[in-house]
Tab-separated table of N, CA, C and O in Angstrom:
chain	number	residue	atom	x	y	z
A	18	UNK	N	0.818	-1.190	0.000
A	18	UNK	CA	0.000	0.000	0.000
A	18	UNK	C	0.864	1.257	0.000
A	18	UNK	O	0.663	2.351	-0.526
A	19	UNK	N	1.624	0.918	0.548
A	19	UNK	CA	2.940	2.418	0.728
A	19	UNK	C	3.510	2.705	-0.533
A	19	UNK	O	3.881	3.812	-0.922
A	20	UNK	N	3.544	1.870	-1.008
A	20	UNK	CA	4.224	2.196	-2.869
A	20	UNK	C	3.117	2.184	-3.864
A	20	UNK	O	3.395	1.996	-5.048
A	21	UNK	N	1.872	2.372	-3.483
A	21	UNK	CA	0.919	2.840	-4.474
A	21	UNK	C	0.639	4.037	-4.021
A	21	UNK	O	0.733	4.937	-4.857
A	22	UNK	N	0.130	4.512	-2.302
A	22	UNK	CA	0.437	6.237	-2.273
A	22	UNK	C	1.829	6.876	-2.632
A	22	UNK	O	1.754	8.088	-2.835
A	23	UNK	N	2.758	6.469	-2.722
A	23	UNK	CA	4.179	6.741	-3.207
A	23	UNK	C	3.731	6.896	-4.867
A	23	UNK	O	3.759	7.936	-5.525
A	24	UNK	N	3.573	6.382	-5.040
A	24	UNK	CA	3.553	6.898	-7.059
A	24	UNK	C	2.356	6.895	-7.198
A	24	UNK	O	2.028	6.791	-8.380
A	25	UNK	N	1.396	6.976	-6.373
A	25	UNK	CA	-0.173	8.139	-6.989
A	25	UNK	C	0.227	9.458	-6.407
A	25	UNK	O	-0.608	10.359	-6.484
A	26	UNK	N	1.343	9.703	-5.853
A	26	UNK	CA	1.448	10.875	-5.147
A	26	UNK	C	2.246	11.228	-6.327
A	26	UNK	O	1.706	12.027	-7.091
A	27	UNK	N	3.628	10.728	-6.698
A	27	UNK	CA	4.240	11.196	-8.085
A	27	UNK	C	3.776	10.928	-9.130
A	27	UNK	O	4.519	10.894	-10.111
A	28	UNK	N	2.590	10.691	-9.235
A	28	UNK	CA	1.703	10.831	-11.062
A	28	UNK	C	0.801	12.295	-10.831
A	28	UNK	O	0.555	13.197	-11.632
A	29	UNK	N	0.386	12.109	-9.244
A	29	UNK	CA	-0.556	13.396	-9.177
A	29	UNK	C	0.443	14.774	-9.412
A	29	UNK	O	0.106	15.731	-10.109
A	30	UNK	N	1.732	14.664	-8.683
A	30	UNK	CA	2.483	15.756	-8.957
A	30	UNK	C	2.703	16.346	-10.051
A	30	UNK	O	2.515	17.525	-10.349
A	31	UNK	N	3.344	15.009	-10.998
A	31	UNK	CA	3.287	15.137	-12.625
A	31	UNK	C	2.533	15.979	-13.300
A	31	UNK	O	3.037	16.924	-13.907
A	32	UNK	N	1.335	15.767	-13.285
A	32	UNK	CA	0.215	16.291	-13.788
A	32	UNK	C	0.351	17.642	-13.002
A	32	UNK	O	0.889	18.618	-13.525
A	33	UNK	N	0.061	17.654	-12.272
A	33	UNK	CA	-0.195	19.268	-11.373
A	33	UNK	C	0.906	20.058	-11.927
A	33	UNK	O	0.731	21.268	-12.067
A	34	UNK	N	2.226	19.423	-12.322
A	34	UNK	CA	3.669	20.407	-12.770
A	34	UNK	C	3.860	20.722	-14.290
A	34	UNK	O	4.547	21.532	-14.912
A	35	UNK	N	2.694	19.446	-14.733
A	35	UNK	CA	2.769	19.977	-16.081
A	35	UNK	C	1.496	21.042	-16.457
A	35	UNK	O	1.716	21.753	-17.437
A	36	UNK	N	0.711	21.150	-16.049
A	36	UNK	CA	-0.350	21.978	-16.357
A	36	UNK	C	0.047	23.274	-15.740
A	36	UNK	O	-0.503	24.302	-16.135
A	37	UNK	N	1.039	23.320	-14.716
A	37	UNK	CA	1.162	24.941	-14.175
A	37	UNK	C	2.136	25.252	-15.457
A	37	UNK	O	2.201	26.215	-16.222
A	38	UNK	N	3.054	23.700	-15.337
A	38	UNK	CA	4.266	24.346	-16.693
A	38	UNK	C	3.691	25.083	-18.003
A	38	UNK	O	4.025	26.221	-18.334
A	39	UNK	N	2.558	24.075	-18.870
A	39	UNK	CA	1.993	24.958	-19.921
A	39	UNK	C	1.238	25.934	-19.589
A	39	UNK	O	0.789	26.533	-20.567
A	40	UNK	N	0.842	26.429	-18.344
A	40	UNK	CA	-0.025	27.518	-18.094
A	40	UNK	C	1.007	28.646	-18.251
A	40	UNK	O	1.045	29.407	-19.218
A	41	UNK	N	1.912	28.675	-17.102
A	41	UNK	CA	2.981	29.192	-16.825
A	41	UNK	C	3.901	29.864	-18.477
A	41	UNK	O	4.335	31.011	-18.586
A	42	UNK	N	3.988	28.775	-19.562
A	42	UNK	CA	4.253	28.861	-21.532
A	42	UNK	C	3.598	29.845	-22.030
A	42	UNK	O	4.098	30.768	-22.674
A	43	UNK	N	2.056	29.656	-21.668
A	43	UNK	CA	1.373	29.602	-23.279
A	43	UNK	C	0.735	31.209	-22.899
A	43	UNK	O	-0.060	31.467	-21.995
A	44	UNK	N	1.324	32.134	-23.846
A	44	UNK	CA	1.369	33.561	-23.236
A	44	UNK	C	-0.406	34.130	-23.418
A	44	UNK	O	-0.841	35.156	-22.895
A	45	UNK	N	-1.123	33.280	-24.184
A	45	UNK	CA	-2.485	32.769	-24.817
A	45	UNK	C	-3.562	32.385	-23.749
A	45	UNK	O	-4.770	32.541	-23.926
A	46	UNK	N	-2.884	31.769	-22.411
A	46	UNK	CA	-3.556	30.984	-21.406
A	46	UNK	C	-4.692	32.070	-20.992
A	46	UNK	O	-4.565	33.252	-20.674
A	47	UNK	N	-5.799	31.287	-21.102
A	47	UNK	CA	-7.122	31.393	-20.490
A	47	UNK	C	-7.589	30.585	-19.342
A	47	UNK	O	-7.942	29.432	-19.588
A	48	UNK	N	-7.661	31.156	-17.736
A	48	UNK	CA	-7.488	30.585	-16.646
A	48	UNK	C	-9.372	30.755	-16.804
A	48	UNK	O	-9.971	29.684	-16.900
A	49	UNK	N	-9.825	31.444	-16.816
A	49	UNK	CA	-11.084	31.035	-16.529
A	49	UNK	C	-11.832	30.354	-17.637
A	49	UNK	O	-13.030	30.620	-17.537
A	50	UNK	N	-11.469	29.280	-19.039
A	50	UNK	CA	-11.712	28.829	-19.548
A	50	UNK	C	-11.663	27.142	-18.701
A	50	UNK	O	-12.372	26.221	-19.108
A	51	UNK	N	-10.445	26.948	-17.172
A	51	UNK	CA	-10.152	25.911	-16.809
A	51	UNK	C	-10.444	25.933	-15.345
A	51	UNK	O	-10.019	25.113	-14.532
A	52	UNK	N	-11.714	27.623	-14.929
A	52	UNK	CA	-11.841	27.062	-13.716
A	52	UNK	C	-13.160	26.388	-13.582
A	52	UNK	O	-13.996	26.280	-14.479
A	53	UNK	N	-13.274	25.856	-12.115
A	53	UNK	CA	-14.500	25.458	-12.326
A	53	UNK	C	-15.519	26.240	-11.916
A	53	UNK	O	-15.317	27.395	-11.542
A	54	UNK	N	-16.970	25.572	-11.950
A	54	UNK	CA	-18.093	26.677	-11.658
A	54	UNK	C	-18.362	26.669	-10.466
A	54	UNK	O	-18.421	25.685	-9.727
A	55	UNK	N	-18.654	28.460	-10.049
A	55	UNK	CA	-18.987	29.005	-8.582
A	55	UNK	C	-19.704	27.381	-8.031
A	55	UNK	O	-18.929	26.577	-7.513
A	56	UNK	N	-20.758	27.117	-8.146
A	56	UNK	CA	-21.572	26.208	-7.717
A	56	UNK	C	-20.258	24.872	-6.682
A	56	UNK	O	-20.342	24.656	-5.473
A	57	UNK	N	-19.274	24.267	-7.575
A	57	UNK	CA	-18.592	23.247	-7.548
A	57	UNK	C	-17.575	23.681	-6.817
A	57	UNK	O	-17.064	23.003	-5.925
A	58	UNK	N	-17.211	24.817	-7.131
A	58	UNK	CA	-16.433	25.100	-6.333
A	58	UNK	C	-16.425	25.437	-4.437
A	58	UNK	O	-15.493	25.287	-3.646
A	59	UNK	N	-17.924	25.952	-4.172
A	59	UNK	CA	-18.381	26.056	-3.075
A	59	UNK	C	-19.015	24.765	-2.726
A	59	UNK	O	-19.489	24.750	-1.590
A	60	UNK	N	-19.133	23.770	-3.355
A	60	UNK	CA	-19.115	21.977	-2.456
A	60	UNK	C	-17.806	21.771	-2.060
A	60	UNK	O	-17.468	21.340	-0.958
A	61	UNK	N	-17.186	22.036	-2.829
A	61	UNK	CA	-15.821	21.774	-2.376
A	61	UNK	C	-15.533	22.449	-1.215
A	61	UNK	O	-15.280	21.590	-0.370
A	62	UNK	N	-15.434	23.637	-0.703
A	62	UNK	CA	-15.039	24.709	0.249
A	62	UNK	C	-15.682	24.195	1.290
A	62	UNK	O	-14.927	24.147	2.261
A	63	UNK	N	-17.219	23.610	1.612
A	63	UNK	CA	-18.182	23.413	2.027
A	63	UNK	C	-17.632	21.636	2.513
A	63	UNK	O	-17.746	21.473	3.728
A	64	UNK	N	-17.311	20.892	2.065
A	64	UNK	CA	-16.833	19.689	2.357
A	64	UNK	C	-15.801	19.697	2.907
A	64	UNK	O	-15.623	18.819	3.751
A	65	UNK	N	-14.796	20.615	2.666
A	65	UNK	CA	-13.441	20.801	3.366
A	65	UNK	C	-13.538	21.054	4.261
A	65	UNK	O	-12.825	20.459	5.069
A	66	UNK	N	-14.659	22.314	4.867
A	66	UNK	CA	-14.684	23.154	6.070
A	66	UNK	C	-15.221	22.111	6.717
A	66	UNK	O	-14.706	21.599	7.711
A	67	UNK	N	-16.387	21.705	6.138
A	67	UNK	CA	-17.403	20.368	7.241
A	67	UNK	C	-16.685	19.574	8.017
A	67	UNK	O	-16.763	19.394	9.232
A	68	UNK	N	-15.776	18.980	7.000
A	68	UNK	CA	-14.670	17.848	7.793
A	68	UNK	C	-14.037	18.520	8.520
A	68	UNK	O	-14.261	18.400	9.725
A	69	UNK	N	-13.108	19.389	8.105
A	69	UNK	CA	-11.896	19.777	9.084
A	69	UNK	C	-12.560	20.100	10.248
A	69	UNK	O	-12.181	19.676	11.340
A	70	UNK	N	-13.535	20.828	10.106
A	70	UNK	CA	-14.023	21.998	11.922
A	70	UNK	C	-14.778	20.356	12.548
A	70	UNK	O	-14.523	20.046	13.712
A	71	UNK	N	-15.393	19.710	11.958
A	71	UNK	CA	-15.808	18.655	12.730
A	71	UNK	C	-15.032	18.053	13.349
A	71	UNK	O	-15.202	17.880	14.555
A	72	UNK	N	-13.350	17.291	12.314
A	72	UNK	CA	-12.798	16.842	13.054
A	72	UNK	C	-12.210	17.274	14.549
A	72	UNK	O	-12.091	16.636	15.595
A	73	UNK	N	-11.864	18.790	14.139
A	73	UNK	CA	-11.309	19.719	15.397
A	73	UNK	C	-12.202	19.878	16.352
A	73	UNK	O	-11.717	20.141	17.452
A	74	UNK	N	-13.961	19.765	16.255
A	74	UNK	CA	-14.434	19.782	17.491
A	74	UNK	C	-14.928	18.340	18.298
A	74	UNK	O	-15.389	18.102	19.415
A	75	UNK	N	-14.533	17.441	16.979
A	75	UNK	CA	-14.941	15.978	17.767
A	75	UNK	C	-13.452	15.326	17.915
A	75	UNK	O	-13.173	14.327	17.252
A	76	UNK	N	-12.801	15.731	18.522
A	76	UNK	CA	-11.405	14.855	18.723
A	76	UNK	C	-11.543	13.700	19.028
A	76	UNK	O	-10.877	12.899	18.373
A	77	UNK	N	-12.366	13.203	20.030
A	77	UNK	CA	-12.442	11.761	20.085
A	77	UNK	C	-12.586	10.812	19.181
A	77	UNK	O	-12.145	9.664	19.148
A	78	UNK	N	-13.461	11.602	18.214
A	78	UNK	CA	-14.037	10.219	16.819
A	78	UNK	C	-12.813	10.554	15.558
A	78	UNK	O	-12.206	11.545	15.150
A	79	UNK	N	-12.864	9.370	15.302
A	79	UNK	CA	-11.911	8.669	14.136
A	79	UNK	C	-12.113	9.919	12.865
A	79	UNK	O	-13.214	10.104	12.346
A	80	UNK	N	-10.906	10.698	12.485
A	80	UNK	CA	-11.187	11.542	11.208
A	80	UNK	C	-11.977	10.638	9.758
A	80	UNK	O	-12.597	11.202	8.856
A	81	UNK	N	-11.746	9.198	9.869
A	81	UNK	CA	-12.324	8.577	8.887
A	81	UNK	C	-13.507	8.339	8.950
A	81	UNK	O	-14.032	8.153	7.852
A	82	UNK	N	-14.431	8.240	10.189
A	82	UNK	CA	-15.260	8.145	10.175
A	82	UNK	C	-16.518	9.646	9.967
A	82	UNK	O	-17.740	9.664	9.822
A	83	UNK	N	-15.609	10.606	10.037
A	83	UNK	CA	-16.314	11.891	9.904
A	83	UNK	C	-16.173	12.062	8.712
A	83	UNK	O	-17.258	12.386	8.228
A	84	UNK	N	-15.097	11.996	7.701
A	84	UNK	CA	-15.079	12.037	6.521
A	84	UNK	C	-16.073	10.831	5.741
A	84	UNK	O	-16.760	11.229	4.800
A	85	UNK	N	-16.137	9.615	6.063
A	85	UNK	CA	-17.316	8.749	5.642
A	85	UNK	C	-18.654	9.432	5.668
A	85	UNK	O	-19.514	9.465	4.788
A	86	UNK	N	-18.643	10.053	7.054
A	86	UNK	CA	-20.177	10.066	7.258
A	86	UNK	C	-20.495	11.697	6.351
A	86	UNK	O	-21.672	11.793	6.005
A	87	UNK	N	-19.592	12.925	5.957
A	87	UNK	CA	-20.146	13.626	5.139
A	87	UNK	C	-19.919	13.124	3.904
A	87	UNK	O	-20.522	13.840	3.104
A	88	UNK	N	-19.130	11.914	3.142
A	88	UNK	CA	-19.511	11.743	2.109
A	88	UNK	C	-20.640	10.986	1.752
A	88	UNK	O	-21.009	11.065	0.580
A	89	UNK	N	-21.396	10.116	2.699
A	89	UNK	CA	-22.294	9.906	2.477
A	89	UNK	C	-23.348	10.573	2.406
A	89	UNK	O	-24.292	10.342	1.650
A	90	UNK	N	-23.187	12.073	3.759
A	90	UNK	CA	-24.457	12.863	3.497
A	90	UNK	C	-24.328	13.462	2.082
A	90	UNK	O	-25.322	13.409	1.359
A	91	UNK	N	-22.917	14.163	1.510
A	91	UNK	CA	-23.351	14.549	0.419
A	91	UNK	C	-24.041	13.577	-1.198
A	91	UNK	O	-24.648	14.064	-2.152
A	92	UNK	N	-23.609	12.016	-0.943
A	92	UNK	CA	-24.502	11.740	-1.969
A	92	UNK	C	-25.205	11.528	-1.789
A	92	UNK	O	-26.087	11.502	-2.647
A	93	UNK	N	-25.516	11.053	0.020
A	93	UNK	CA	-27.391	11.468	-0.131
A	93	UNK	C	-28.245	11.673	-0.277
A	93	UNK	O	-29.269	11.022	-0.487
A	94	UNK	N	-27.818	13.423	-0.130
A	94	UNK	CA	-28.808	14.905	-0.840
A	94	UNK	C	-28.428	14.722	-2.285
A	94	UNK	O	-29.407	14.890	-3.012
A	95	UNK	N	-27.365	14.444	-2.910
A	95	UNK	CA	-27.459	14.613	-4.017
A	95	UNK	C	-29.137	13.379	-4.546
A	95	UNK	O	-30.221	13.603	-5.084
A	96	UNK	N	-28.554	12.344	-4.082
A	96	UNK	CA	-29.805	11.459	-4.646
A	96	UNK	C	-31.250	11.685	-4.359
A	96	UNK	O	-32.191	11.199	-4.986
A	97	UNK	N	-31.299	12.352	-3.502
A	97	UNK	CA	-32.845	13.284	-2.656
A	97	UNK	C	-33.453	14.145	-4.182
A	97	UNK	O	-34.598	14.506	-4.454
A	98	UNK	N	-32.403	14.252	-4.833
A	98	UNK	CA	-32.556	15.288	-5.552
A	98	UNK	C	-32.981	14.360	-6.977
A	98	UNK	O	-33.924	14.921	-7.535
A	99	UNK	N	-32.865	14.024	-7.174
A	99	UNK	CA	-33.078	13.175	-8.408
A	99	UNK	C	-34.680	12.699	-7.871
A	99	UNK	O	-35.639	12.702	-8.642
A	100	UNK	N	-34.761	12.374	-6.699
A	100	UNK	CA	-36.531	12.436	-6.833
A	100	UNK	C	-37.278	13.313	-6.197
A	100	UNK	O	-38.395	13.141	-5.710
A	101	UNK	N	-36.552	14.365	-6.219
A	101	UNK	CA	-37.425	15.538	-5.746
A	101	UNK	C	-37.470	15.856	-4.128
A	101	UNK	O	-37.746	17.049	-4.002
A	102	UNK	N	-37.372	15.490	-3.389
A	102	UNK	CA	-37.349	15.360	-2.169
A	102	UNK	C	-36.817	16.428	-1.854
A	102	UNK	O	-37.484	17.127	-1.090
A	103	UNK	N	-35.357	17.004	-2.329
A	103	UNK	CA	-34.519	18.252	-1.796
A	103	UNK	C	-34.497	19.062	-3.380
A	103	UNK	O	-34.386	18.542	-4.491
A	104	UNK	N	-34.647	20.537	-3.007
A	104	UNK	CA	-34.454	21.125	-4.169
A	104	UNK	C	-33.330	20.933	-4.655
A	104	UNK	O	-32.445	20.259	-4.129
A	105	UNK	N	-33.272	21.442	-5.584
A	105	UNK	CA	-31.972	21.523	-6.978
A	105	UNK	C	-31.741	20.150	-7.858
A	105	UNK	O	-32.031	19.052	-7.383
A	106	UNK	N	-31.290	20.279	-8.949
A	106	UNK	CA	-31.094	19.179	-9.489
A	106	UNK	C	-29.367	18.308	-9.300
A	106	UNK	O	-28.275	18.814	-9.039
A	107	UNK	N	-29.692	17.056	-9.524
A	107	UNK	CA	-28.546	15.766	-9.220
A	107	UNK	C	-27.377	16.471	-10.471
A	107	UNK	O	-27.534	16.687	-11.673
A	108	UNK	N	-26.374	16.657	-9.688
A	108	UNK	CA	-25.503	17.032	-11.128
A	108	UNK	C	-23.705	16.024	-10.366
A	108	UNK	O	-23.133	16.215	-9.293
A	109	UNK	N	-23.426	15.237	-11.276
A	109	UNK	CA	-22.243	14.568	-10.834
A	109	UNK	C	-21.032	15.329	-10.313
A	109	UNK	O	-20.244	14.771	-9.550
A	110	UNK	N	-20.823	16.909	-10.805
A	110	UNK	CA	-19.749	17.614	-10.847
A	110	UNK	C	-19.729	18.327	-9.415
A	110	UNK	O	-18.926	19.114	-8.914
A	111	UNK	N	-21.036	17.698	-8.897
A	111	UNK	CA	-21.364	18.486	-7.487
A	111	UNK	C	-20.780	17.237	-6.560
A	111	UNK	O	-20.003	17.305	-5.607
A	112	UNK	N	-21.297	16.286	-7.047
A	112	UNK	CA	-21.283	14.939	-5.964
A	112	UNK	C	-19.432	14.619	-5.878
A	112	UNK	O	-18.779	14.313	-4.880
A	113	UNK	N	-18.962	14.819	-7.267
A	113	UNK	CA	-17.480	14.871	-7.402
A	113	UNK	C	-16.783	15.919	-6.130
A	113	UNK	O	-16.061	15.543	-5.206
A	114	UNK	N	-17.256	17.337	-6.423
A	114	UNK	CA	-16.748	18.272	-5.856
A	114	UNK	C	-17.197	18.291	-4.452
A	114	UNK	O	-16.649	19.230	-3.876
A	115	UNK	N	-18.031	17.579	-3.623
A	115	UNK	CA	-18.035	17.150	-2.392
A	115	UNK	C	-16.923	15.932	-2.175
A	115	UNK	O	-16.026	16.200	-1.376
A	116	UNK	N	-16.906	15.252	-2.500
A	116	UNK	CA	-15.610	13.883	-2.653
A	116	UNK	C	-14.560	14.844	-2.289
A	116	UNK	O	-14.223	14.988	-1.114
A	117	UNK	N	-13.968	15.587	-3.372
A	117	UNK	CA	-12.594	16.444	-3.499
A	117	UNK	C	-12.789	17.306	-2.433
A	117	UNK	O	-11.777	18.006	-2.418
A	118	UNK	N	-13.471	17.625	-1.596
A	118	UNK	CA	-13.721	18.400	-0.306
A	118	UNK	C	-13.000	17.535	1.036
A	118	UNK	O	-12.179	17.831	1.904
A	119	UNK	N	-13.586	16.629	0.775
A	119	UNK	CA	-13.576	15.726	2.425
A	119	UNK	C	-11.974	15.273	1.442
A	119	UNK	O	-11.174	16.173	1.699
A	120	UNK	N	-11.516	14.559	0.774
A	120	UNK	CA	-10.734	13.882	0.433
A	120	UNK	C	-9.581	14.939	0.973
A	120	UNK	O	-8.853	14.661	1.926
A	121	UNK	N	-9.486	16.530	0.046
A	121	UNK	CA	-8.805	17.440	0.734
A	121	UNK	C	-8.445	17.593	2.182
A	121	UNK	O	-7.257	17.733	2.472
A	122	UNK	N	-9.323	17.580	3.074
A	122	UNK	CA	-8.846	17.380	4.586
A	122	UNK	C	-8.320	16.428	5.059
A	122	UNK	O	-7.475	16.529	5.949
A	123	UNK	N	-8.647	15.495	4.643
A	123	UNK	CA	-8.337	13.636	5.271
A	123	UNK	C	-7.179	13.941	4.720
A	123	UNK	O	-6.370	13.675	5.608
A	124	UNK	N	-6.541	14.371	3.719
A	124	UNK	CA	-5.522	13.517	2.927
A	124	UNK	C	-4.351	14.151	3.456
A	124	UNK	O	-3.420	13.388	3.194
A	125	UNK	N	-3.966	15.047	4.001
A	125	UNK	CA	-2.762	15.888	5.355
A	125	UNK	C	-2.881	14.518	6.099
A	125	UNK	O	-1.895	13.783	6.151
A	126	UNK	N	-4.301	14.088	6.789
A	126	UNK	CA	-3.791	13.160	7.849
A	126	UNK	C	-3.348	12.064	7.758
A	126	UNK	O	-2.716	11.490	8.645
A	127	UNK	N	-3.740	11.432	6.197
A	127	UNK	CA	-3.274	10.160	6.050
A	127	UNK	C	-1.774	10.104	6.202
A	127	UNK	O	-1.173	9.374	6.989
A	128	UNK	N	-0.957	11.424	4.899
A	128	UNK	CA	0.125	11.643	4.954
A	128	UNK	C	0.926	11.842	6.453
A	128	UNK	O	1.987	11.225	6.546
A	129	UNK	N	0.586	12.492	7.394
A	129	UNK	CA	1.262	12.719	8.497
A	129	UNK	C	1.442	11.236	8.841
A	129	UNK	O	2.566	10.798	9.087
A	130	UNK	N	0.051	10.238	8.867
A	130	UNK	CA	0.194	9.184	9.736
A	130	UNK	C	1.108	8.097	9.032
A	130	UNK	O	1.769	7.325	9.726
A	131	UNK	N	1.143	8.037	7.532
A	131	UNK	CA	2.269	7.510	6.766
A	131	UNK	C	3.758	7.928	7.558
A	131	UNK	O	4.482	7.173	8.207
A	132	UNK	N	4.000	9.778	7.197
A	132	UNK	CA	4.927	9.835	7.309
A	132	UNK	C	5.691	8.920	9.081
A	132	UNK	O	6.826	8.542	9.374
A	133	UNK	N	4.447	8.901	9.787
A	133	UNK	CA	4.768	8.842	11.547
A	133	UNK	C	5.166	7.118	11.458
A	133	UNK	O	5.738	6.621	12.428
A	134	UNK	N	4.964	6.595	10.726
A	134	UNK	CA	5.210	5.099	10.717
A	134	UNK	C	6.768	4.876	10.795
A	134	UNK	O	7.229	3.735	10.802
């Protein structure tokens, strides 16, 4: 398991160094052609904050289990939504951008607890 976060960590870098690299090139670059939308972007902000301040006020409970339990609430509501139950409509880029929320906080702790081994 340690040598698959070891080189998903250097493929993710890859990618992240080459897209700043051609951003960084192409004197042409259009940044708001590659951001994402207000909407997705505030699940994200919104999943990050949820987890982190939860974890910090529930110290006792397991960070994995707080991160489980808002990714489940967010596909939840997302699926509430597909039959009407909660306003707005089911859109994947939302249910994604809650994932990349909680994943964002957890993923400092996994690393610390790797590195502490």
């Amino acid at each position: 398991m340690q040598k698959v976060i070891t080189w998903g960590g250097r493929a993710a870098l890859l990618v992240v160094f080459a897209v700043c690299l051609v951003g960084a090139l192409d004197p042409n670059y259009n940044a708001r052609k590659w951001a994402p939308p207000a909407d997705a972007t505030m699940h994200v902000i919104y999943g990050y904050l949820l987890t982190v301040l939860t974890i910090a006020s529930l110290p006792r409970t397991k960070p994995w289990l707080i991160g489980g339990f808002y990714l489940a609430l967010g596909a939840g509501l997302e699926i509430t939504q597909i039959f009407g139950i909660v306003s707005g409509t089911f859109q994947m880029k939302d249910l994604i951008a809650n994932v990349a929320g909680v994943l964002a906080a957890l993923t400092p702790l996994a690393l610390a607890k790797r590195k502490a081994r």
